[in-house]
PDB file of C-alpha atoms in Angstrom:
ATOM      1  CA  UNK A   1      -1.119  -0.332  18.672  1.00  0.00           C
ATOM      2  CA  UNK A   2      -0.450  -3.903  20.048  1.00  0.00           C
ATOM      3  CA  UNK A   3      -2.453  -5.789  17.860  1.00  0.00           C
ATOM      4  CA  UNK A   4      -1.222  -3.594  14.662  1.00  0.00           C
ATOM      5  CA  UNK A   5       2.406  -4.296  15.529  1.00  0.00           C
ATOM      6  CA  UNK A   6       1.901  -7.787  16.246  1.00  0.00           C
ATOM      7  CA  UNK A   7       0.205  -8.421  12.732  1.00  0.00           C
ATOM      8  CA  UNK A   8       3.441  -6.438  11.349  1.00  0.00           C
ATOM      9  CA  UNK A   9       5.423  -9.273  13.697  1.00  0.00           C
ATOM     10  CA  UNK A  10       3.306 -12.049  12.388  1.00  0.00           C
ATOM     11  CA  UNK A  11       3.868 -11.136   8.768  1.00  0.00           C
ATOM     12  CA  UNK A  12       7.378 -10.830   8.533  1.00  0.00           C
ATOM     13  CA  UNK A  13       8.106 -13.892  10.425  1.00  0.00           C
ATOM     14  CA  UNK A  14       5.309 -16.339   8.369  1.00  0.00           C
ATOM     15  CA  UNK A  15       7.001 -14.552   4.938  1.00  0.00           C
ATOM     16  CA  UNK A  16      10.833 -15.907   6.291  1.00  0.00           C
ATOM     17  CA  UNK A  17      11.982 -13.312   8.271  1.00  0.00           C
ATOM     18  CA  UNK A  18      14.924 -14.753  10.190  1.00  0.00           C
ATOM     19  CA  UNK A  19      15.588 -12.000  12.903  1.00  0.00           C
ATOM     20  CA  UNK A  20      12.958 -11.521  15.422  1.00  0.00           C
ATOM     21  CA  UNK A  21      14.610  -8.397  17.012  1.00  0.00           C
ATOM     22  CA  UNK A  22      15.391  -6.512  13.423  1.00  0.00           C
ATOM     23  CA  UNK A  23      11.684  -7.603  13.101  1.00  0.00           C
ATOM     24  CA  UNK A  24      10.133  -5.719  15.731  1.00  0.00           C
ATOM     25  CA  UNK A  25      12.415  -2.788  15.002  1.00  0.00           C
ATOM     26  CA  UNK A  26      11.375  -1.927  11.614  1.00  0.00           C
ATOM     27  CA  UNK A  27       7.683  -2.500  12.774  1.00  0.00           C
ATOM     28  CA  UNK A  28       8.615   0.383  15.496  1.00  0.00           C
ATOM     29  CA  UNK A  29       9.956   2.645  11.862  1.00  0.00           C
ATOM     30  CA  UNK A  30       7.175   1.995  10.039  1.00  0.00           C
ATOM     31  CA  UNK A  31       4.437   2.830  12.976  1.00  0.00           C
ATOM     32  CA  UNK A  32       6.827   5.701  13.408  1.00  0.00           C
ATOM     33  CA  UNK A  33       6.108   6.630   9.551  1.00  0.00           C
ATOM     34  CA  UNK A  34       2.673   6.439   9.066  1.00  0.00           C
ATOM     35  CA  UNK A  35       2.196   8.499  12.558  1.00  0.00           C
ATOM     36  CA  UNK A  36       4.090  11.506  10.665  1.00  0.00           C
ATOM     37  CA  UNK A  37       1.960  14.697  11.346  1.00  0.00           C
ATOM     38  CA  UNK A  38       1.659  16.055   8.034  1.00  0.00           C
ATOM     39  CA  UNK A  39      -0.305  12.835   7.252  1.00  0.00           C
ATOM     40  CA  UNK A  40      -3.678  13.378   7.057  1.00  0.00           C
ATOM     41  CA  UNK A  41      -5.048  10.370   4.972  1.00  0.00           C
ATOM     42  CA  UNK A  42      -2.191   8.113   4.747  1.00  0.00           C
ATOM     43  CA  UNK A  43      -2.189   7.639   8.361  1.00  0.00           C
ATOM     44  CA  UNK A  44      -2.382   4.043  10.446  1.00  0.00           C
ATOM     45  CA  UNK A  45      -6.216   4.380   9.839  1.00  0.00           C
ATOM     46  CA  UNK A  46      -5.082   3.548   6.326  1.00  0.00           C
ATOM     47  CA  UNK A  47      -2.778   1.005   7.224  1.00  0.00           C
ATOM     48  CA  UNK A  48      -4.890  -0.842   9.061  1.00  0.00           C
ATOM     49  CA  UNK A  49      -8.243  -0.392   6.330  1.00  0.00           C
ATOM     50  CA  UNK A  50      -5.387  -1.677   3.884  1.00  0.00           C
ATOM     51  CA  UNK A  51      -4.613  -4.431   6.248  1.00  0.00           C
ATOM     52  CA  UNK A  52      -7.722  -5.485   6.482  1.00  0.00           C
ATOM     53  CA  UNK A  53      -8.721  -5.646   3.028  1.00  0.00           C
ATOM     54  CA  UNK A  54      -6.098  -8.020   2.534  1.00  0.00           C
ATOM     55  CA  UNK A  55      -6.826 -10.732   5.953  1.00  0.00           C
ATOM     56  CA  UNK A  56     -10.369 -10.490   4.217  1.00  0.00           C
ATOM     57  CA  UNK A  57      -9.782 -11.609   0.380  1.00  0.00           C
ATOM     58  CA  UNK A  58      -6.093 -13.363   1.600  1.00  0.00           C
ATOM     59  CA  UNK A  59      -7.256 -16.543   0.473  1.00  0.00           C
ATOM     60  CA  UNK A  60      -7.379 -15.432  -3.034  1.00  0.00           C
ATOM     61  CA  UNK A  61      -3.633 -14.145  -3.119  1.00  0.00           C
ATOM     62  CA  UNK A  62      -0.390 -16.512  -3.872  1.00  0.00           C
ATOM     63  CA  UNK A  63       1.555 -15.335  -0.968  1.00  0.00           C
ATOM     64  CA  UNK A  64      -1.002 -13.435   1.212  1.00  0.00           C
ATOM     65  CA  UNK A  65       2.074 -12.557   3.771  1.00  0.00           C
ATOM     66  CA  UNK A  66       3.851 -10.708   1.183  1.00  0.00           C
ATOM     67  CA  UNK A  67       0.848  -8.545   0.210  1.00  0.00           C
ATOM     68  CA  UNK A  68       0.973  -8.243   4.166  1.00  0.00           C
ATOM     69  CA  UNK A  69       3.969  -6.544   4.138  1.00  0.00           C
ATOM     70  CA  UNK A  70       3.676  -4.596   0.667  1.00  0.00           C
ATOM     71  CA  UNK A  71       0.547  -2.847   2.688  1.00  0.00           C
ATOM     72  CA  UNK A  72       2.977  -1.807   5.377  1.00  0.00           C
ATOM     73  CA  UNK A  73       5.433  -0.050   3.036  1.00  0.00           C
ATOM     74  CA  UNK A  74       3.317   1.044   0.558  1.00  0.00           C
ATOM     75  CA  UNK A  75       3.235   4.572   1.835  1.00  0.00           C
ATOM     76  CA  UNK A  76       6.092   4.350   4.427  1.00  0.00           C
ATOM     77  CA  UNK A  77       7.497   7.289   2.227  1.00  0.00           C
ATOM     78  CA  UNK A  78       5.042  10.121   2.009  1.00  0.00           C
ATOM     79  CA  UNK A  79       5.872  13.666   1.471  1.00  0.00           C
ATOM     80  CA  UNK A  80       2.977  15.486  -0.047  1.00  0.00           C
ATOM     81  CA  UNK A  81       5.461  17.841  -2.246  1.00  0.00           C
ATOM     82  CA  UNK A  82       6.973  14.487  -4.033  1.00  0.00           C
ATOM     83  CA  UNK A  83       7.189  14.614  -7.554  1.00  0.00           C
ATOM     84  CA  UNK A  84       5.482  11.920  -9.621  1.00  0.00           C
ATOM     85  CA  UNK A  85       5.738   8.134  -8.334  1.00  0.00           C
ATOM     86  CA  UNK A  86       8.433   9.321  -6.244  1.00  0.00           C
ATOM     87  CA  UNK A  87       6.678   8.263  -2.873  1.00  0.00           C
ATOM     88  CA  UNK A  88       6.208   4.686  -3.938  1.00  0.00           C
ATOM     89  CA  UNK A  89       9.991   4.565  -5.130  1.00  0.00           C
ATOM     90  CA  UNK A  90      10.936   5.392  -2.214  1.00  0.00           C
ATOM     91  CA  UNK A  91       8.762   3.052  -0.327  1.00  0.00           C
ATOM     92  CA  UNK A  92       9.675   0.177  -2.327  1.00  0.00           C
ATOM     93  CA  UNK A  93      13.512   1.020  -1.727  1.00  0.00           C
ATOM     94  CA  UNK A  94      12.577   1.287   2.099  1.00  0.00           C
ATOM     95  CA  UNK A  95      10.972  -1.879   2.020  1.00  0.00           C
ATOM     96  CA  UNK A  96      13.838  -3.375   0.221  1.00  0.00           C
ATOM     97  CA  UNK A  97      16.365  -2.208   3.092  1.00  0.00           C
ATOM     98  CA  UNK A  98      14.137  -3.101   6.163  1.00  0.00           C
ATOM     99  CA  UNK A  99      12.943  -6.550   4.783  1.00  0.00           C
ATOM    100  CA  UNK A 100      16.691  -7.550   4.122  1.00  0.00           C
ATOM    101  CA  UNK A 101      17.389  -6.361   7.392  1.00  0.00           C
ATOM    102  CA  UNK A 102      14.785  -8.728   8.743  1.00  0.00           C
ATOM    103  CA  UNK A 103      16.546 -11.438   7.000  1.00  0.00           C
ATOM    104  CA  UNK A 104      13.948 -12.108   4.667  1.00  0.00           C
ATOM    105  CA  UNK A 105      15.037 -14.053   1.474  1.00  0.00           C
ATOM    106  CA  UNK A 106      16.157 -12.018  -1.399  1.00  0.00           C
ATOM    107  CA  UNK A 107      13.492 -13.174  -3.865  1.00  0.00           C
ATOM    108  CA  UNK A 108      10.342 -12.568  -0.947  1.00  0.00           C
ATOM    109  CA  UNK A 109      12.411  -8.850  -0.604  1.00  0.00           C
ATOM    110  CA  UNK A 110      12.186  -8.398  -4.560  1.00  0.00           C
ATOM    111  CA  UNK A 111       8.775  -9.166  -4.767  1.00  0.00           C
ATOM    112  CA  UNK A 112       7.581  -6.961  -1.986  1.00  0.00           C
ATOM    113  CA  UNK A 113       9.204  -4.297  -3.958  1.00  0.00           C
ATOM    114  CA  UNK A 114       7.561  -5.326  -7.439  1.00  0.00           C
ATOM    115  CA  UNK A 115       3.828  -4.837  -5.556  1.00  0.00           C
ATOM    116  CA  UNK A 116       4.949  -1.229  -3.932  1.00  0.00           C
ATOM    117  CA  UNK A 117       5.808  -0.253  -7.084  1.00  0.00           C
ATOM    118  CA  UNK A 118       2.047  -1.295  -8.383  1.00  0.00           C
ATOM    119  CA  UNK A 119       0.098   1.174  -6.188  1.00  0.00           C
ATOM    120  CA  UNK A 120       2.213   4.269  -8.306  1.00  0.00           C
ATOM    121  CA  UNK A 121      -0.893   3.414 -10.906  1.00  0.00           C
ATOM    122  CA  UNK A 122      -2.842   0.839  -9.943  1.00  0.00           C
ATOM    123  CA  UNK A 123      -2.360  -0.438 -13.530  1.00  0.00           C
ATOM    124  CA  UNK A 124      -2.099  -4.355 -12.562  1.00  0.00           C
ATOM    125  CA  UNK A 125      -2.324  -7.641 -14.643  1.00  0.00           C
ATOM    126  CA  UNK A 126      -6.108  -9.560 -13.641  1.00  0.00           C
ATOM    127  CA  UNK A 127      -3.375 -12.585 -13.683  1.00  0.00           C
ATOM    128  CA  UNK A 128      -1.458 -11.019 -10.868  1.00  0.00           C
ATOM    129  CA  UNK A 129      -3.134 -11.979  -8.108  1.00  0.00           C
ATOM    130  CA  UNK A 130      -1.050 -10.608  -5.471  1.00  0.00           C
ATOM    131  CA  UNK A 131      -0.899  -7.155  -7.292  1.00  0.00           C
ATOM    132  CA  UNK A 132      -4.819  -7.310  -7.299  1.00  0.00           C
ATOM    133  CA  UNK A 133      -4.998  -7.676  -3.692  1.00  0.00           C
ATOM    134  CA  UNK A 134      -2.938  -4.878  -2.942  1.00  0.00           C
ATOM    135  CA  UNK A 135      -3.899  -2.697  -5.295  1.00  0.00           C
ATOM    136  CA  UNK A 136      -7.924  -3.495  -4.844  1.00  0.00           C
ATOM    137  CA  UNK A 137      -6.985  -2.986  -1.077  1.00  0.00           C
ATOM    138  CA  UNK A 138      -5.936   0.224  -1.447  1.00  0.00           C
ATOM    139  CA  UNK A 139      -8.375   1.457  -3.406  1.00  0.00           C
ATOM    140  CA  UNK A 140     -11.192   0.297  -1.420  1.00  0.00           C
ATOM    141  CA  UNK A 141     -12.135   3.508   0.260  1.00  0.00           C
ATOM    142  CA  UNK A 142     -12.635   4.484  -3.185  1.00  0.00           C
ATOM    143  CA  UNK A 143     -16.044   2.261  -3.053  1.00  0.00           C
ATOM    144  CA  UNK A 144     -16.847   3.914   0.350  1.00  0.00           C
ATOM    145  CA  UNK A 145     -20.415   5.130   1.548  1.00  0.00           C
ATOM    146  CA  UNK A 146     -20.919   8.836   0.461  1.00  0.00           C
ATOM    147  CA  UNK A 147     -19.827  10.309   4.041  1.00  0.00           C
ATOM    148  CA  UNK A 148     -16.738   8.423   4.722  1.00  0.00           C
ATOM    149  CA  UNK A 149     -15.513   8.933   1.149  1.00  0.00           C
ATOM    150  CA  UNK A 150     -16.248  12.758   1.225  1.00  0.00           C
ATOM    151  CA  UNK A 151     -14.201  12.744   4.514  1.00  0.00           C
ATOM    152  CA  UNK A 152     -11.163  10.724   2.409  1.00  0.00           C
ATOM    153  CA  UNK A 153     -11.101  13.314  -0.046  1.00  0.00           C
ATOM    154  CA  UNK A 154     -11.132  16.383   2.498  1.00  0.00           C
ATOM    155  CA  UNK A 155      -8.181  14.681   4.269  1.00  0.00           C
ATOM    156  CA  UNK A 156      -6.145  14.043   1.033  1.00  0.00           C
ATOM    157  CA  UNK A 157      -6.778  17.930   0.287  1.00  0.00           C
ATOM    158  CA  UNK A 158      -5.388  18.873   4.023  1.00  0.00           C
ATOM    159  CA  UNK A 159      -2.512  16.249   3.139  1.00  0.00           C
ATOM    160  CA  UNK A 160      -2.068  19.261   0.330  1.00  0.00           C
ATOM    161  CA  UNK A 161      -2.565  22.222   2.519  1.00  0.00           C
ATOM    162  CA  UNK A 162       0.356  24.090   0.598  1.00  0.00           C
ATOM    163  CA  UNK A 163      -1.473  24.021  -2.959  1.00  0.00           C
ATOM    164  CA  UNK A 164      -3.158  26.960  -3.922  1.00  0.00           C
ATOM    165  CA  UNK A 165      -6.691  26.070  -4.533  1.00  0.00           C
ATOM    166  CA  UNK A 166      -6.969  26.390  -8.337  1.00  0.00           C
ATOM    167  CA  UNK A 167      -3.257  24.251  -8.400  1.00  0.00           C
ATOM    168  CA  UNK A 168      -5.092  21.854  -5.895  1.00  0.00           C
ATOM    169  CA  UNK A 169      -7.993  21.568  -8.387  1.00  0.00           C
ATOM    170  CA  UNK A 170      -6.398  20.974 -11.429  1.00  0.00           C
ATOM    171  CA  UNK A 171      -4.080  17.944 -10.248  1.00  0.00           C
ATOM    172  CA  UNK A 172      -6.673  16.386  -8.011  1.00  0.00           C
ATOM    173  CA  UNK A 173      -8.934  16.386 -11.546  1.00  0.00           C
ATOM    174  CA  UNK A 174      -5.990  14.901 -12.815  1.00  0.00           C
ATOM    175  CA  UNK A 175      -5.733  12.102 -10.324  1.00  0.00           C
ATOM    176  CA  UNK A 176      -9.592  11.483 -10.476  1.00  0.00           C
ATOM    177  CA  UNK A 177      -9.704  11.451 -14.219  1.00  0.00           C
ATOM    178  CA  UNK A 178      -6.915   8.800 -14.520  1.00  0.00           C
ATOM    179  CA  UNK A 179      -8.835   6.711 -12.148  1.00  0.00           C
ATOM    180  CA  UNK A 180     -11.969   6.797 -13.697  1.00  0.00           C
ATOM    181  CA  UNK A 181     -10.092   5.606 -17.183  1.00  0.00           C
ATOM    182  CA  UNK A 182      -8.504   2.735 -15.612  1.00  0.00           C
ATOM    183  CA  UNK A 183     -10.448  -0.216 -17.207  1.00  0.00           C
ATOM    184  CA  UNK A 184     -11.846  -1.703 -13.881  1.00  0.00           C
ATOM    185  CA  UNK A 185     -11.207   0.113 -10.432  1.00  0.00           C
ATOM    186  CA  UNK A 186     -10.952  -3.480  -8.859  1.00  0.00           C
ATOM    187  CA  UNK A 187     -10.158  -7.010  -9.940  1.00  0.00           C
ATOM    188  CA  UNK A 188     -10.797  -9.080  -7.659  1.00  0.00           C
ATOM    189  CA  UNK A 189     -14.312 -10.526  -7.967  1.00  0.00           C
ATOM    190  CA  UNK A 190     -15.751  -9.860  -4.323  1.00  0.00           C
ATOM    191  CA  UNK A 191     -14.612  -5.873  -4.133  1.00  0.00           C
ATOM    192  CA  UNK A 192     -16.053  -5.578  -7.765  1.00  0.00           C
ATOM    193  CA  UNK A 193     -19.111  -6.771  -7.163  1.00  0.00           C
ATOM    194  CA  UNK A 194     -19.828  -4.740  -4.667  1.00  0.00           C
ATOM    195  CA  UNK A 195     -17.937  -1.753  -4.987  1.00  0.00           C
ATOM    196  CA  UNK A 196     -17.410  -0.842  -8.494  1.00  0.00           C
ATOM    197  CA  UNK A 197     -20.094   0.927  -9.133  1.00  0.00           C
ATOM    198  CA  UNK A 198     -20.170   2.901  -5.931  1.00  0.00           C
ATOM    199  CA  UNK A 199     -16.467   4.247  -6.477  1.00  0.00           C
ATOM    200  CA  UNK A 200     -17.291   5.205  -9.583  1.00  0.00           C
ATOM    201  CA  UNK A 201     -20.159   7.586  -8.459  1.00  0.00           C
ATOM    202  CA  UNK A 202     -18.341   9.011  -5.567  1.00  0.00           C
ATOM    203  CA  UNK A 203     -15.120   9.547  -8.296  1.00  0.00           C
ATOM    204  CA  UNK A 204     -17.637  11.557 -10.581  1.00  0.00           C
ATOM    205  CA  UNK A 205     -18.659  13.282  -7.800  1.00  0.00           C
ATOM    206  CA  UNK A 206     -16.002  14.636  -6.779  1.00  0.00           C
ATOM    207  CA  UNK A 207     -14.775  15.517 -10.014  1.00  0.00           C
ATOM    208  CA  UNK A 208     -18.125  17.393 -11.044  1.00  0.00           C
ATOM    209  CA  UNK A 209     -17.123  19.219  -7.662  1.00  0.00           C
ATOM    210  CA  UNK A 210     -13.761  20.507  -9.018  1.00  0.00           C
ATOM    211  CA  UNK A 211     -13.114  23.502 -11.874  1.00  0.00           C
ATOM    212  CA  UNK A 212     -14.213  21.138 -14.950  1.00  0.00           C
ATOM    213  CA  UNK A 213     -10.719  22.842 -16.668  1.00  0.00           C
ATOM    214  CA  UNK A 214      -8.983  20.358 -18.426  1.00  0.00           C
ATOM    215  CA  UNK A 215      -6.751  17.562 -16.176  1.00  0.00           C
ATOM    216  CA  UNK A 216      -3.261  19.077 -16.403  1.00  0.00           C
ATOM    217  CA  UNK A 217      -0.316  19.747 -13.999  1.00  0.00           C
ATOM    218  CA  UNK A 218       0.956  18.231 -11.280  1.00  0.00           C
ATOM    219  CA  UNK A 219      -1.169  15.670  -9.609  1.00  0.00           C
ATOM    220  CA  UNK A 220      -2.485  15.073  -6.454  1.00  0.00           C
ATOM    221  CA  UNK A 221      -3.752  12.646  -4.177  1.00  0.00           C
ATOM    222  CA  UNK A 222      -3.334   9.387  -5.406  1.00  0.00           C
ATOM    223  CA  UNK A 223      -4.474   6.781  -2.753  1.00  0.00           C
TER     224      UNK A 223
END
């Protein structure tokens, strides 16, 4: 938990956080967050895959601390029974409170909002190089070997324990549909290279898996 806190620490301060203290507490709320119990997926395993991701391909982003920080508060907010793009909303208002708190400029708080808001759809501008990052990041487990990515979608259906099983169904089709029409799953050259194809077999899996009704509903699961 050190190290994860310490990258938090590292982040904020490279980005132009000004308060050290106000630093380390938000990192203490947002560890807090993504321990929540009814988190099954979205937990610090996520963070930290996210995180990764990002110290990997960094040198390809514009400001590779921001996209640092976006994957922090990306899912800070998670309730399961939100409506819509409610969750990343609210996590991109979050991050707008806690990174002024910091004392980060207003323009570096703006923009960590702007890439928040980005993982709602994953619909992001090939030009947009920090919005690739992030939003190639957090797709990544999408490209993930056949075991770990059946285990991703098992713990996104406990994260939606109170769904009835056809309801469940339905959106998750829903969810897997729209990603499978996005026009590329990632941008950035490296993760779509080597993982587009792959994520698009495990999506089709998983969606030959499910009812075969019609996408409809509520929806469920986004990453």
């Amino acid at each position: 938990m050190t190290g994860l806190t310490q990258r938090w620490r590292t982040a904020a301060l490279s980005a132009g956080a000004t308060r050290p203290t106000a630093v380390d507490d938000a990192g203490a709320e947002l560890v807090a967050r993504w321990q929540e119990p009814h988190r099954h997926y979205h937990t610090l395993d996520h963070l930290t895959a996210v995180l990764d991701v990002v110290d990997r391909y960094a040198p390809a982003a514009h400001q590779p601390d921001l996209v640092r920080l976006a994957a922090w508060c990306h899912d800070a907010v998670y309730d399961p029974r939100a409506p819509g793009d409610r969750n990343e909303r609210d996590s991109a208002a979050l991050a707008e409170v806690l990174l002024t708190r910091v004392g980060l400029p207003a323009a570096e708080v703006a923009e960590v909002g702007r890439l928040v808001l980005l993982t709602a759809g994953h619909a992001v501008d090939p030009a947009d190089a920090d919005g690739v990052l992030l939003c190639d990041a957090d797709l990544a487990v999408l490209a993930a070997p056949e075991p770990e990515y059946d285990r991703y979608a098992a713990a996104i259906r406990r994260e939606y324990a109170h769904v009835p099983e056809p309801d469940y169904r339905v959106g998750r089709a829903r969810v897997l549909s729209g990603l499978i029409a996005l026009p590329a799953l990632f941008r950035s050259a490296p993760l779509a290279d080597a993982g587009q194809a792959r994520a698009r077999a495990n999506l089709t899996r998983e969606l030959a898996a499910l009812t075969g009704r019609d996408p409809g509903g509520e929806v469920f699961g986004a990453t």
